[in-house]
Tab-separated table of C-alpha atoms in Angstrom:
chain	number	residue	atom	x	y	z
Y	22	UNK	CA	27.872	-113.162	36.693
Y	23	UNK	CA	29.246	-109.713	35.898
Y	24	UNK	CA	27.270	-106.617	36.208
Y	25	UNK	CA	27.817	-102.726	36.091
Y	26	UNK	CA	25.124	-100.214	36.857
Y	27	UNK	CA	24.591	-96.636	35.843
Y	28	UNK	CA	21.592	-94.294	36.180
Y	29	UNK	CA	19.975	-94.432	33.254
Y	30	UNK	CA	19.839	-90.649	32.482
Y	31	UNK	CA	20.463	-87.562	34.569
Y	32	UNK	CA	19.314	-83.482	33.790
Y	33	UNK	CA	21.741	-80.935	34.883
Y	34	UNK	CA	21.904	-76.947	34.314
Y	35	UNK	CA	24.872	-75.243	32.312
Y	36	UNK	CA	27.587	-74.407	34.097
Y	37	UNK	CA	27.012	-76.467	37.247
Y	38	UNK	CA	28.193	-79.930	38.154
Y	39	UNK	CA	27.251	-83.349	37.745
Y	40	UNK	CA	28.544	-86.671	38.754
Y	41	UNK	CA	27.517	-89.334	37.266
Y	42	UNK	CA	28.197	-93.041	39.148
Y	43	UNK	CA	28.862	-96.420	37.520
Y	44	UNK	CA	29.097	-99.590	40.380
Y	45	UNK	CA	30.703	-102.773	39.271
Y	46	UNK	CA	30.980	-106.394	40.276
Y	47	UNK	CA	32.820	-108.728	37.547
Y	48	UNK	CA	35.394	-111.553	37.630
Y	49	UNK	CA	38.999	-109.615	38.426
Y	50	UNK	CA	39.981	-105.833	37.385
Y	51	UNK	CA	42.113	-104.556	35.079
Y	52	UNK	CA	40.705	-100.823	34.561
Y	53	UNK	CA	37.949	-98.750	34.450
Y	54	UNK	CA	37.577	-96.888	31.074
Y	55	UNK	CA	34.852	-93.604	31.135
Y	56	UNK	CA	33.541	-92.787	26.718
Y	57	UNK	CA	31.332	-90.270	25.830
Y	58	UNK	CA	29.260	-91.332	22.849
Y	59	UNK	CA	27.054	-87.874	21.429
Y	60	UNK	CA	23.720	-89.304	19.815
Y	61	UNK	CA	24.253	-91.695	16.499
Y	62	UNK	CA	27.798	-91.379	17.097
Y	63	UNK	CA	30.929	-93.429	18.086
Y	64	UNK	CA	31.639	-93.591	22.011
Y	65	UNK	CA	35.260	-91.531	22.351
Y	66	UNK	CA	37.614	-92.332	25.403
Y	67	UNK	CA	37.146	-89.587	27.899
Y	68	UNK	CA	39.151	-91.274	31.058
Y	69	UNK	CA	40.965	-94.783	32.710
Y	70	UNK	CA	41.457	-95.850	36.315
Y	71	UNK	CA	43.588	-98.581	37.662
Y	72	UNK	CA	44.371	-97.225	40.476
Y	73	UNK	CA	42.416	-96.124	43.573
Y	74	UNK	CA	42.053	-91.485	43.245
Y	75	UNK	CA	41.228	-88.919	41.204
Y	76	UNK	CA	42.067	-88.312	37.961
Y	77	UNK	CA	41.048	-84.804	36.688
Y	78	UNK	CA	41.617	-84.186	33.040
Y	79	UNK	CA	39.926	-80.535	32.467
Y	80	UNK	CA	36.659	-79.633	32.709
Y	81	UNK	CA	36.432	-83.685	33.638
Y	82	UNK	CA	37.692	-85.831	36.453
Y	83	UNK	CA	37.075	-89.708	36.957
Y	84	UNK	CA	37.342	-91.371	41.146
Y	85	UNK	CA	37.596	-94.755	41.667
Y	86	UNK	CA	37.605	-97.005	44.592
Y	87	UNK	CA	38.341	-100.822	43.818
Y	88	UNK	CA	37.357	-101.720	47.484
Y	89	UNK	CA	34.073	-100.545	46.758
Y	90	UNK	CA	33.558	-101.487	43.334
Y	91	UNK	CA	32.609	-97.818	42.616
Y	92	UNK	CA	33.552	-95.435	40.026
Y	93	UNK	CA	32.262	-92.010	39.568
Y	94	UNK	CA	32.620	-89.207	36.403
Y	95	UNK	CA	32.784	-86.011	37.345
Y	96	UNK	CA	31.952	-82.865	34.896
Y	97	UNK	CA	32.327	-79.027	35.827
Y	98	UNK	CA	30.784	-76.061	33.812
Y	99	UNK	CA	28.560	-77.921	32.165
Y	100	UNK	CA	28.311	-76.866	28.305
Y	101	UNK	CA	25.555	-77.883	26.041
Y	102	UNK	CA	27.937	-80.153	23.960
Y	103	UNK	CA	28.000	-82.545	26.868
Y	104	UNK	CA	24.670	-83.686	26.845
Y	105	UNK	CA	25.471	-86.935	25.610
Y	106	UNK	CA	25.526	-90.228	27.056
Y	107	UNK	CA	28.473	-91.588	29.070
Y	108	UNK	CA	29.390	-95.332	29.134
Y	109	UNK	CA	31.506	-96.779	32.019
Y	110	UNK	CA	33.035	-99.891	31.160
Y	111	UNK	CA	35.155	-102.213	33.481
Y	112	UNK	CA	38.104	-104.536	32.042
Y	113	UNK	CA	38.175	-108.075	33.812
Y	114	UNK	CA	40.423	-110.614	34.429
Y	115	UNK	CA	40.803	-111.692	30.530
Y	116	UNK	CA	41.302	-108.399	29.856
Y	117	UNK	CA	37.525	-108.118	28.219
Y	118	UNK	CA	35.747	-105.239	28.605
Y	119	UNK	CA	32.425	-104.997	30.270
Y	120	UNK	CA	30.129	-102.435	29.334
Y	121	UNK	CA	27.308	-100.164	31.395
Y	122	UNK	CA	24.367	-99.580	29.035
Y	123	UNK	CA	25.291	-96.182	29.850
Y	124	UNK	CA	23.917	-92.538	31.528
Y	125	UNK	CA	22.227	-90.567	29.233
Y	126	UNK	CA	23.022	-86.955	30.093
Y	127	UNK	CA	20.434	-83.775	29.201
Y	128	UNK	CA	22.315	-80.239	29.819
Y	129	UNK	CA	18.940	-77.940	30.348
Y	130	UNK	CA	19.945	-74.171	29.836
A	6	UNK	CA	39.958	-89.148	7.169
A	7	UNK	CA	38.989	-91.304	9.665
A	8	UNK	CA	41.070	-94.068	11.577
A	9	UNK	CA	38.390	-96.670	11.624
A	10	UNK	CA	36.325	-96.199	8.511
A	11	UNK	CA	32.907	-98.837	8.486
A	12	UNK	CA	30.826	-99.437	5.376
A	13	UNK	CA	27.756	-99.403	5.354
A	14	UNK	CA	26.793	-96.566	7.165
A	15	UNK	CA	22.982	-97.654	7.031
A	16	UNK	CA	21.733	-100.469	5.411
A	17	UNK	CA	17.810	-102.149	5.720
A	18	UNK	CA	17.538	-105.416	4.407
A	19	UNK	CA	14.989	-108.479	4.548
A	20	UNK	CA	14.884	-111.590	6.568
A	21	UNK	CA	17.722	-114.446	5.354
A	22	UNK	CA	19.709	-112.222	3.136
A	23	UNK	CA	23.255	-112.105	3.458
A	24	UNK	CA	24.780	-108.990	4.921
A	25	UNK	CA	28.204	-108.333	5.413
A	26	UNK	CA	29.682	-105.174	7.063
A	27	UNK	CA	33.195	-104.414	6.399
A	28	UNK	CA	36.000	-102.178	8.533
A	29	UNK	CA	39.205	-100.886	8.120
A	30	UNK	CA	41.389	-99.050	10.104
A	31	UNK	CA	44.987	-96.886	9.786
A	32	UNK	CA	46.161	-97.254	12.924
A	33	UNK	CA	48.510	-99.912	12.069
A	34	UNK	CA	46.401	-101.950	15.210
A	35	UNK	CA	46.418	-105.406	15.700
A	36	UNK	CA	43.681	-105.918	17.487
A	37	UNK	CA	40.378	-105.521	16.088
A	38	UNK	CA	36.528	-105.812	17.603
A	39	UNK	CA	33.021	-106.268	16.426
A	40	UNK	CA	30.336	-104.735	19.025
A	41	UNK	CA	26.416	-103.964	18.743
A	42	UNK	CA	24.822	-101.563	20.792
A	43	UNK	CA	20.785	-101.783	21.143
A	44	UNK	CA	18.810	-99.476	23.000
A	45	UNK	CA	19.197	-99.569	26.902
A	46	UNK	CA	21.786	-102.431	26.620
A	47	UNK	CA	25.933	-101.901	26.988
A	48	UNK	CA	27.892	-102.591	24.316
A	49	UNK	CA	27.891	-106.401	23.509
A	50	UNK	CA	31.288	-108.365	22.169
A	51	UNK	CA	30.457	-109.974	18.655
A	52	UNK	CA	33.538	-111.202	17.819
A	53	UNK	CA	37.299	-110.099	18.105
A	54	UNK	CA	40.867	-110.635	16.472
A	55	UNK	CA	44.465	-110.285	18.103
A	56	UNK	CA	46.346	-110.562	14.523
A	57	UNK	CA	45.321	-111.860	11.418
A	58	UNK	CA	45.217	-115.807	12.468
A	59	UNK	CA	43.559	-115.133	15.493
A	60	UNK	CA	39.656	-115.160	16.098
A	61	UNK	CA	37.499	-115.099	18.958
A	62	UNK	CA	33.689	-115.111	20.324
A	63	UNK	CA	32.354	-112.622	22.200
A	64	UNK	CA	29.313	-112.945	24.163
A	65	UNK	CA	26.757	-113.157	21.387
A	66	UNK	CA	28.489	-114.613	18.335
A	67	UNK	CA	25.698	-116.507	17.283
A	68	UNK	CA	24.292	-115.794	13.383
A	69	UNK	CA	27.144	-114.332	12.896
A	70	UNK	CA	30.912	-115.068	11.466
A	71	UNK	CA	33.856	-112.576	10.975
A	72	UNK	CA	36.757	-112.709	8.358
A	73	UNK	CA	39.899	-110.794	9.067
A	74	UNK	CA	41.427	-110.753	5.722
A	75	UNK	CA	44.639	-108.315	6.779
A	76	UNK	CA	46.181	-106.548	9.401
A	77	UNK	CA	43.779	-103.072	8.554
A	78	UNK	CA	40.578	-105.126	7.555
A	79	UNK	CA	37.755	-107.135	9.648
A	80	UNK	CA	34.644	-108.049	8.286
A	81	UNK	CA	31.647	-108.881	10.186
A	82	UNK	CA	28.853	-111.151	7.847
A	83	UNK	CA	25.678	-112.352	8.868
A	84	UNK	CA	24.451	-115.451	6.930
A	85	UNK	CA	20.758	-115.307	6.809
A	86	UNK	CA	19.770	-111.971	8.473
A	87	UNK	CA	16.910	-111.773	11.425
A	88	UNK	CA	15.503	-109.236	12.779
A	89	UNK	CA	16.541	-109.599	16.587
A	90	UNK	CA	20.016	-108.217	14.747
A	91	UNK	CA	18.309	-105.071	14.112
A	92	UNK	CA	20.968	-102.416	16.186
A	93	UNK	CA	23.807	-100.009	15.837
A	94	UNK	CA	27.265	-102.017	15.318
A	95	UNK	CA	31.167	-100.903	16.004
A	96	UNK	CA	33.708	-101.772	14.724
A	97	UNK	CA	36.733	-100.995	17.286
A	98	UNK	CA	40.746	-101.513	17.610
A	99	UNK	CA	43.270	-100.717	20.039
A	100	UNK	CA	46.971	-101.722	20.549
A	101	UNK	CA	48.485	-103.907	21.868
A	102	UNK	CA	50.400	-102.673	24.998
A	103	UNK	CA	47.863	-99.641	25.457
A	104	UNK	CA	45.945	-98.984	28.593
A	105	UNK	CA	42.749	-100.748	26.683
A	106	UNK	CA	41.664	-97.671	24.596
A	107	UNK	CA	39.046	-98.505	21.924
A	108	UNK	CA	39.056	-96.515	18.642
A	109	UNK	CA	36.342	-96.623	16.905
A	110	UNK	CA	34.395	-96.079	13.593
A	111	UNK	CA	31.014	-94.355	13.245
A	112	UNK	CA	29.118	-97.248	13.289
A	113	UNK	CA	26.690	-99.036	10.868
A	114	UNK	CA	23.358	-98.989	11.473
A	115	UNK	CA	21.890	-101.948	10.266
A	116	UNK	CA	17.619	-102.858	10.073
A	117	UNK	CA	16.250	-105.905	9.010
A	118	UNK	CA	12.625	-106.084	7.963
């Protein structure tokens, strides 16, 4: 079966750095997405990786290793507004998105 | 105004009632999706449509039906609601040829008593 694993919850301190991991086992691979979802709101797109390596976008970076079935989202200079759930999703060989359950990130002052 | 609009945003209903959730988008996208989200679970695909004449079942279509009335409108129906359909429902769109980035509506919270 297809599976996306990510930690259920993480806690970090304002101003610090946090890394949220995602491992996947899917039927084929056509890209990996990270979305941010604030409580009670819709998910919003953060990043897309299809090739191995690091993609940097401001305070957020996303890394992919296809051989290891692994990705991480790195958030730097954490702000209180970064408190949210972070969803990892993989597009399989049929171009269908398989979603992880999400990681709830709690930022403490 | 939001690019993807869902109505109603909140609905409480009783077991056995018929419910329709509506979605409209102004992005001009052909592809539209309905997902449900439950605590502790990932988003699960109910139905998707690549154009007005194309409707496809997702992984959890049982108990649901959809209608693609126009390119901009995609509605989800629960013919006879049951309590385990209590969830947060999202409509989403994406354009053909894009990386697959989804644009989500604000969500419809449905409670079935």
